[in-house]
GROMACS .gro file of C-alpha atoms in nm:
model
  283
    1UNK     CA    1   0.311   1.736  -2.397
    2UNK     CA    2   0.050   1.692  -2.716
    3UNK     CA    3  -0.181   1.386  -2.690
    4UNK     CA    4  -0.011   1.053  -2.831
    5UNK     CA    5  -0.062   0.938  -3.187
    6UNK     CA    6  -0.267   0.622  -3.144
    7UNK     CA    7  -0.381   0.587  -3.539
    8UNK     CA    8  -0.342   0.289  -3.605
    9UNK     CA    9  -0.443   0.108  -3.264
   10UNK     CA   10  -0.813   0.004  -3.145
   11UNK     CA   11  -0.751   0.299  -2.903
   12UNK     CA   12  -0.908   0.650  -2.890
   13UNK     CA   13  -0.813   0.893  -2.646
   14UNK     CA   14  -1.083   1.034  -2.426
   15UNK     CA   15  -0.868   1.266  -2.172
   16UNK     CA   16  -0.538   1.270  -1.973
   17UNK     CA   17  -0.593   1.145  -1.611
   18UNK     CA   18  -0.218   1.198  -1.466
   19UNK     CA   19   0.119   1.228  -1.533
   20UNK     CA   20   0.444   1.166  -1.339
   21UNK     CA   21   0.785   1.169  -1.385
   22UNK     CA   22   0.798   0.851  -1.648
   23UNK     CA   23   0.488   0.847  -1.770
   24UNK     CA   24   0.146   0.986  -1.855
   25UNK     CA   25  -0.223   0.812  -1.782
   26UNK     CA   26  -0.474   0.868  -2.035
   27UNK     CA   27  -0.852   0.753  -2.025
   28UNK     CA   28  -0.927   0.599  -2.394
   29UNK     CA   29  -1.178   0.393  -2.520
   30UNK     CA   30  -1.128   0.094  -2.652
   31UNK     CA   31  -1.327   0.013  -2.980
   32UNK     CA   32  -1.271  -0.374  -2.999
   33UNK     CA   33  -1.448  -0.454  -2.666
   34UNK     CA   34  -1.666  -0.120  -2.644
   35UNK     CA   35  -1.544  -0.016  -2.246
   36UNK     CA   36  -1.309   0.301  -2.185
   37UNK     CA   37  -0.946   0.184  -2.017
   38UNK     CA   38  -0.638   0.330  -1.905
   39UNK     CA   39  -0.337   0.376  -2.137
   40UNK     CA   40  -0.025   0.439  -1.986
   41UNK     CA   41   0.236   0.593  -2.230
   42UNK     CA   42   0.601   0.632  -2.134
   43UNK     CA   43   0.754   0.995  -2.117
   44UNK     CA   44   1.040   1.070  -2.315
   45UNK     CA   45   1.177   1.277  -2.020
   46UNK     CA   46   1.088   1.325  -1.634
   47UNK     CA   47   0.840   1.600  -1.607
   48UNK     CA   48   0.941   1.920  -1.409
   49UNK     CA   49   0.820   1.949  -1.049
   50UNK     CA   50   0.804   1.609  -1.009
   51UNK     CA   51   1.071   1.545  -0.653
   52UNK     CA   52   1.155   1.205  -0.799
   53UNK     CA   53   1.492   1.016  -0.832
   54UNK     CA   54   1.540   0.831  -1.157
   55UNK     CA   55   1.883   0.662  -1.322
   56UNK     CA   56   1.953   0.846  -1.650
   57UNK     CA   57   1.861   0.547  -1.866
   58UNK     CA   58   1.515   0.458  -1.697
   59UNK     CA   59   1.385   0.761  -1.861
   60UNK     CA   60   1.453   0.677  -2.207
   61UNK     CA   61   1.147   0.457  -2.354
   62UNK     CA   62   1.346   0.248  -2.567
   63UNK     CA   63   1.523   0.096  -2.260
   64UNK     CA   64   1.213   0.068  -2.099
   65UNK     CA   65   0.967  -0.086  -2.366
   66UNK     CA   66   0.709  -0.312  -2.213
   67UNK     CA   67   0.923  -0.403  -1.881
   68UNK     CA   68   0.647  -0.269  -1.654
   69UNK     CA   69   0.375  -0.454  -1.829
   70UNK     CA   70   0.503  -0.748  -1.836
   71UNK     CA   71   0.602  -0.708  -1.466
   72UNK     CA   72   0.237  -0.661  -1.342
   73UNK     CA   73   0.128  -0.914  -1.593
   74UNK     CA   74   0.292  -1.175  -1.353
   75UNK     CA   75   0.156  -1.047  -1.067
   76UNK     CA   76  -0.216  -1.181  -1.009
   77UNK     CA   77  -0.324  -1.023  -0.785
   78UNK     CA   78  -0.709  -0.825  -0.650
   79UNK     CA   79  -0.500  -0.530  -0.543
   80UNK     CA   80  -0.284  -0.502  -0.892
   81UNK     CA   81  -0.400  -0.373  -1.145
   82UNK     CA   82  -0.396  -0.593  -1.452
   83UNK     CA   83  -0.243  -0.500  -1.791
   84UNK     CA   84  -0.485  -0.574  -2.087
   85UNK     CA   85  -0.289  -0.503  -2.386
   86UNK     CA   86   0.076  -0.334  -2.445
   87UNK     CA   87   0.250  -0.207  -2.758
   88UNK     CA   88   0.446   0.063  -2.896
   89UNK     CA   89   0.382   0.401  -3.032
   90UNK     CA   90   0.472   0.561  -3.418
   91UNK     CA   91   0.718   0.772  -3.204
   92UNK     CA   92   0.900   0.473  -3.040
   93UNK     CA   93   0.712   0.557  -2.716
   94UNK     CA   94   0.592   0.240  -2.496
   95UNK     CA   95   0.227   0.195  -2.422
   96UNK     CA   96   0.036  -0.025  -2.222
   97UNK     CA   97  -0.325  -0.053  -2.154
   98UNK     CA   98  -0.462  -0.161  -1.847
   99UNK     CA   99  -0.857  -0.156  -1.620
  100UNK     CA  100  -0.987   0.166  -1.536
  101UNK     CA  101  -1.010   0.246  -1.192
  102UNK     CA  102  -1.227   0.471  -1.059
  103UNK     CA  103  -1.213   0.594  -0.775
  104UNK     CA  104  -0.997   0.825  -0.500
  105UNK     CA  105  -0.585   0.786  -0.428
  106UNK     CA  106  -0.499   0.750  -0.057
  107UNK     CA  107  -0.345   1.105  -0.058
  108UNK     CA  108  -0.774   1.220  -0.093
  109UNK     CA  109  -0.884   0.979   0.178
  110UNK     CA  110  -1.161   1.122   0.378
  111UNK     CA  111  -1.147   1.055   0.736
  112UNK     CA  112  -1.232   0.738   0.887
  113UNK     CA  113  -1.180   0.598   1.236
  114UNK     CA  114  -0.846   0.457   1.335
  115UNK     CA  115  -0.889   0.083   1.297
  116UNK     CA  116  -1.085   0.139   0.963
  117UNK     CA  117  -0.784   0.346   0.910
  118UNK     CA  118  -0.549   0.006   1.018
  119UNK     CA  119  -0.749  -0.246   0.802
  120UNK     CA  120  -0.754  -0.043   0.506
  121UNK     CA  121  -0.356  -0.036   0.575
  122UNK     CA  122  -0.367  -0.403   0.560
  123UNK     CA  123  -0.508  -0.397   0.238
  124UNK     CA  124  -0.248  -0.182   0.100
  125UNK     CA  125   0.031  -0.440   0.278
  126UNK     CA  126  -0.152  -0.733   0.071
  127UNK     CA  127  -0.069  -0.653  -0.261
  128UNK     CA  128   0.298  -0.547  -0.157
  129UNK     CA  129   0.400  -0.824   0.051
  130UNK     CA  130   0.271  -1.032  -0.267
  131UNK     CA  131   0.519  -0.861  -0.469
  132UNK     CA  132   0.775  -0.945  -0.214
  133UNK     CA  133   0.681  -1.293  -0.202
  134UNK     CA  134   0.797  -1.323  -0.603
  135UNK     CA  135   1.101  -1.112  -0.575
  136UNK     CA  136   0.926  -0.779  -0.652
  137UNK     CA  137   1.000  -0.429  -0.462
  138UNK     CA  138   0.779  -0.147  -0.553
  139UNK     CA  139   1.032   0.146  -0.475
  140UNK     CA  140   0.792   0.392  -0.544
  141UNK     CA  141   0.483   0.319  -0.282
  142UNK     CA  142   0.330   0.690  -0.178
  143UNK     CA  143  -0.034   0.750  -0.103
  144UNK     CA  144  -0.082   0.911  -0.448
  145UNK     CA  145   0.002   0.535  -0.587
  146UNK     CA  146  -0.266   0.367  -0.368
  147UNK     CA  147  -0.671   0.397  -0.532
  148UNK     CA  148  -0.984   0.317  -0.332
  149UNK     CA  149  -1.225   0.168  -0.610
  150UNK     CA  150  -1.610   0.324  -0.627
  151UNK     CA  151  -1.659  -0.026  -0.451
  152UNK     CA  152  -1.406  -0.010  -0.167
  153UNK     CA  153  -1.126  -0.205  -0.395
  154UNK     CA  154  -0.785  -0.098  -0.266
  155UNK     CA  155  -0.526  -0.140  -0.513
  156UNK     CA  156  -0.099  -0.026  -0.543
  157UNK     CA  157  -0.055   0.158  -0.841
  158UNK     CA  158   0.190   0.281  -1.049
  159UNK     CA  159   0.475  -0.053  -1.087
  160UNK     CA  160   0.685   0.120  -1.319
  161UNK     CA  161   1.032   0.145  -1.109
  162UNK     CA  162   0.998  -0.161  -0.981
  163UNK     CA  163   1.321  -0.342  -0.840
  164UNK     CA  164   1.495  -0.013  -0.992
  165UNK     CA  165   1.701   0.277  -0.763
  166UNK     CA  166   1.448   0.510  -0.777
  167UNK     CA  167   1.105   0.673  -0.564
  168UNK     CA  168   0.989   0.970  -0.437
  169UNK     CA  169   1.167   1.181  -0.175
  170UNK     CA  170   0.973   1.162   0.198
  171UNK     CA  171   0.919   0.798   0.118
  172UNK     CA  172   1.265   0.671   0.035
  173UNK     CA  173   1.388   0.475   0.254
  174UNK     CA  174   1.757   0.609   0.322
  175UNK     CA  175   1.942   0.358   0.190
  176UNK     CA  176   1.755   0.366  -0.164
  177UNK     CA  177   1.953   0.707  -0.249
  178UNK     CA  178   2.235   0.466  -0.290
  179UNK     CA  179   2.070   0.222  -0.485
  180UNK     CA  180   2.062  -0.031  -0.185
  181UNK     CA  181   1.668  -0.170  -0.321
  182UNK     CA  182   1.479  -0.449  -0.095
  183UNK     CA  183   1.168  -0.503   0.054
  184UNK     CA  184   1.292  -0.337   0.384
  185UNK     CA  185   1.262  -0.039   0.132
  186UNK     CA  186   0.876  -0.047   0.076
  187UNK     CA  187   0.847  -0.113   0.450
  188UNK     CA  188   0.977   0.232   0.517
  189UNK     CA  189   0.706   0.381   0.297
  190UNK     CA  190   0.458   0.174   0.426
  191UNK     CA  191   0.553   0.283   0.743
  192UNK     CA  192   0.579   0.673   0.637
  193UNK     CA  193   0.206   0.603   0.498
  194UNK     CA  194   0.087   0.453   0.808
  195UNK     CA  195   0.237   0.768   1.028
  196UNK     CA  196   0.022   0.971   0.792
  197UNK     CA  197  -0.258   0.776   0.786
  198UNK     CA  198  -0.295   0.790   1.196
  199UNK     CA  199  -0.207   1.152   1.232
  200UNK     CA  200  -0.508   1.242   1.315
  201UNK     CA  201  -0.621   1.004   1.543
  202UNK     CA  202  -0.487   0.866   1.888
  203UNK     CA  203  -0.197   0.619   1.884
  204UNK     CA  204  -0.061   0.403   2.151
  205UNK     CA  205   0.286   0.326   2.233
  206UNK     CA  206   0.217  -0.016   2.035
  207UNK     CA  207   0.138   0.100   1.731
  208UNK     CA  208   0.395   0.369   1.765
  209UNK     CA  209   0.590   0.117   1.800
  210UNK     CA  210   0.510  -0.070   1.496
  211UNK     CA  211   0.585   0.283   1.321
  212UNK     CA  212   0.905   0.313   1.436
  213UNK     CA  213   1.024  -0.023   1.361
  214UNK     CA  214   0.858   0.004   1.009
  215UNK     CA  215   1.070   0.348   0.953
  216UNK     CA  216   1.348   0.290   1.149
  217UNK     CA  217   1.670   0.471   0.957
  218UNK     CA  218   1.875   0.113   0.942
  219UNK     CA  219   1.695  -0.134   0.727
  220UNK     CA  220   1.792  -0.438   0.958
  221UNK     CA  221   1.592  -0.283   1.213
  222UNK     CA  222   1.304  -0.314   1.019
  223UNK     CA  223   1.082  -0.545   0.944
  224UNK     CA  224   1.207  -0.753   0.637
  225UNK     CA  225   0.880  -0.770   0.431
  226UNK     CA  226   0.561  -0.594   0.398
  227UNK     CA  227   0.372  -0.941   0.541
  228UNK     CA  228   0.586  -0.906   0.906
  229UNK     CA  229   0.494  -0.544   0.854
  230UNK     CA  230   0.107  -0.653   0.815
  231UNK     CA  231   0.130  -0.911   1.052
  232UNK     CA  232   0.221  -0.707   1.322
  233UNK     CA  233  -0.053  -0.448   1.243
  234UNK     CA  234  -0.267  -0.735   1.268
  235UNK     CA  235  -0.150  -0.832   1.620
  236UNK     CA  236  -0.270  -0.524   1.739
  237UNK     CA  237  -0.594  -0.510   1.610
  238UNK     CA  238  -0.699  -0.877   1.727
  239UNK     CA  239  -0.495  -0.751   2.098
  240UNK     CA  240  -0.185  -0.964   2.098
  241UNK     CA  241   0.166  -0.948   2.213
  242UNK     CA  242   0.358  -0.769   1.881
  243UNK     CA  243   0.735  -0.759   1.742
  244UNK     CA  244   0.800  -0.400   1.736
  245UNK     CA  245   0.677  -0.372   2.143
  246UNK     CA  246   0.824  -0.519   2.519
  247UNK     CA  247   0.480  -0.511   2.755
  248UNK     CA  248   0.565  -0.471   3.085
  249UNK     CA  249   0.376  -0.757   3.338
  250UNK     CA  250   0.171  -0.465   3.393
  251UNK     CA  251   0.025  -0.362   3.032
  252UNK     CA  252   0.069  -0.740   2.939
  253UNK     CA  253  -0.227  -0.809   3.196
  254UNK     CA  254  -0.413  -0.472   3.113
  255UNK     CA  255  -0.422  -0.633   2.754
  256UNK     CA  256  -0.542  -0.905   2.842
  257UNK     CA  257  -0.823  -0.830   3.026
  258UNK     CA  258  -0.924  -0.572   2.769
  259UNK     CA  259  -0.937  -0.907   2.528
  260UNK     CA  260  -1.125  -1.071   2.749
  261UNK     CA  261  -1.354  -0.826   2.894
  262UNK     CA  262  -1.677  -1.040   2.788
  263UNK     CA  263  -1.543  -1.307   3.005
  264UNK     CA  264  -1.434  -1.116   3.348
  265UNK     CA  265  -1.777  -0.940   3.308
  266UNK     CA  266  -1.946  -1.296   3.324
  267UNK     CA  267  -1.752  -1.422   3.616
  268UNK     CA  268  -1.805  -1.125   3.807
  269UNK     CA  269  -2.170  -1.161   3.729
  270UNK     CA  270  -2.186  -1.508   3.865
  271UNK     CA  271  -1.918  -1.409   4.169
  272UNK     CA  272  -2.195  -1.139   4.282
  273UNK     CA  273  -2.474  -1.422   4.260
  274UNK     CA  274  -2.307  -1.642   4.462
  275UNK     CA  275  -2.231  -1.407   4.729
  276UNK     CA  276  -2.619  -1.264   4.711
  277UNK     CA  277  -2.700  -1.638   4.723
  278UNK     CA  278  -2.461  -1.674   5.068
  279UNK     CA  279  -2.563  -1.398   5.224
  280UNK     CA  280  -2.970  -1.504   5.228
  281UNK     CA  281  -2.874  -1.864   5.302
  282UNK     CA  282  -2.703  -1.752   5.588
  283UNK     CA  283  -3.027  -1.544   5.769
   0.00000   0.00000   0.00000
């Protein structure tokens, strides 16, 4: 595709920066307030190669106009990107210009140890489960779609299906094929992430068991929002009793004196005094 006519606009195209089945990214510079942005421009078709699921109509720009834009625009949030400017091109296409992030998607995550792993999970859960919170299902979450900032920022990327049938195949959840689109749905890709994400480290039953329930094939299985989701995953970072897992009396007690370690360690300290103290009194 040939670079978009922006004469006209305070926008100059610097260089393309991706390009998915709706839409392409561009770098530009911006010549009113002298920084370089992102400009995303609508596709008139779905690329090829692209394993994506669209409705015929959410392809065609004129449908779509500004609808993403003024989506993210009402959703404040740290780990959203926000939308600067939007407008239309001379060829009908939809534009929209939003901050420039720089920085790596989740999918080129080097690797870190398994509870940096969990909280940088969280911070993927935060943005989503404040999307849920106002009605708002992502239906497209996949690591590609999740950017770590030069300065650790996390942020979910890439709004542009929003609360439409639609995502990528791998992180559908099964019932989206059909159109069936709620929270429960980004759960399942959050969950698919998270499996990913641990791979390569050493999971317990518990947080296997917060996978499963995340991915589980029926949605009412699930958890309902991203925040149970990320509540849960908290849980079992700070050692607590979860949703998604039964303890036994047995690992229940094994937890808890792993949580409490500090503390058995200074009462068998001061048992072993007392004995050392009872055994010279008694000589």
């Amino acid at each position: 595709m040939s670079t978009p006519d922006f004469s006209g606009t305070r926008y100059e195209i610097v260089r393309e920066i991706g390009r998915g089945g709706m839409a392409t990214v561009y770098e530009a510079f911006d010549s009113a307030l002298m920084r370089n942005v992102a400009v995303k421009v609508v596709s008139v078709k779905g690329e090829e190669g692209i394993q994506t699921v669209r409705e015929p109509a959410e392809v065609r720009p004129h449908i779509m106009k500004n609808a993403e834009a003024q989506l993210i625009a009402t959703l404040e949030h740290p780990g959203i990107v926000p939308v600067h400017d939007a407008g239309s091109l001379p060829d009908g296409r939809a534009f929209y210009v939003m901050k420039l992030v720089r920085g790596d998607t989740l999918a080129a995550l080097q690797p870190i140890g398994a509870n940096e792993l969990l909280r940088l999970f969280l911070r993927i859960c935060e943005p989503v489960a404040f999307a849920h919170a106002r009605g708002v299902v992502h239906c497209d979450l996949k690591p590609s779609n999740v950017m770590r900032g030069e300065f650790g920022e996390v942020l979910v990327m890439d709004w542009g299906i929003a609360n439409r049938r639609g995502g990528t195949r791998g992180y559908m959840a099964p019932e989206q094929e059909h159109g069936d689109i709620s929270p429960a749905a980004d759960v399942f890709a959050l969950g698919t992430m998270l499996r990913q994400m641990m791979s390569g480290t050493a999971t317990s039953r518990r947080l296997n068991a917060v996978i499963a329930k995340a991915t589980a094939v029926d949605k009412a299985e699930r958890y309902a929002t991203a925040r149970e989701l990320e509540e849960d995953v908290t849980r079992f970072l700070d050692g607590l009793p979860l949703i998604a897992y039964k303890e036994s009396r047995i690992e229940r007690l094994g937890r808890w004196a792993r949580k409490n370690a500090a503390l058995l360690a200074v009462i068998g300290a001061y048992l072993l005094m007392r004995v050392t103290v009872l055994l010279f009194a008694g000589r």
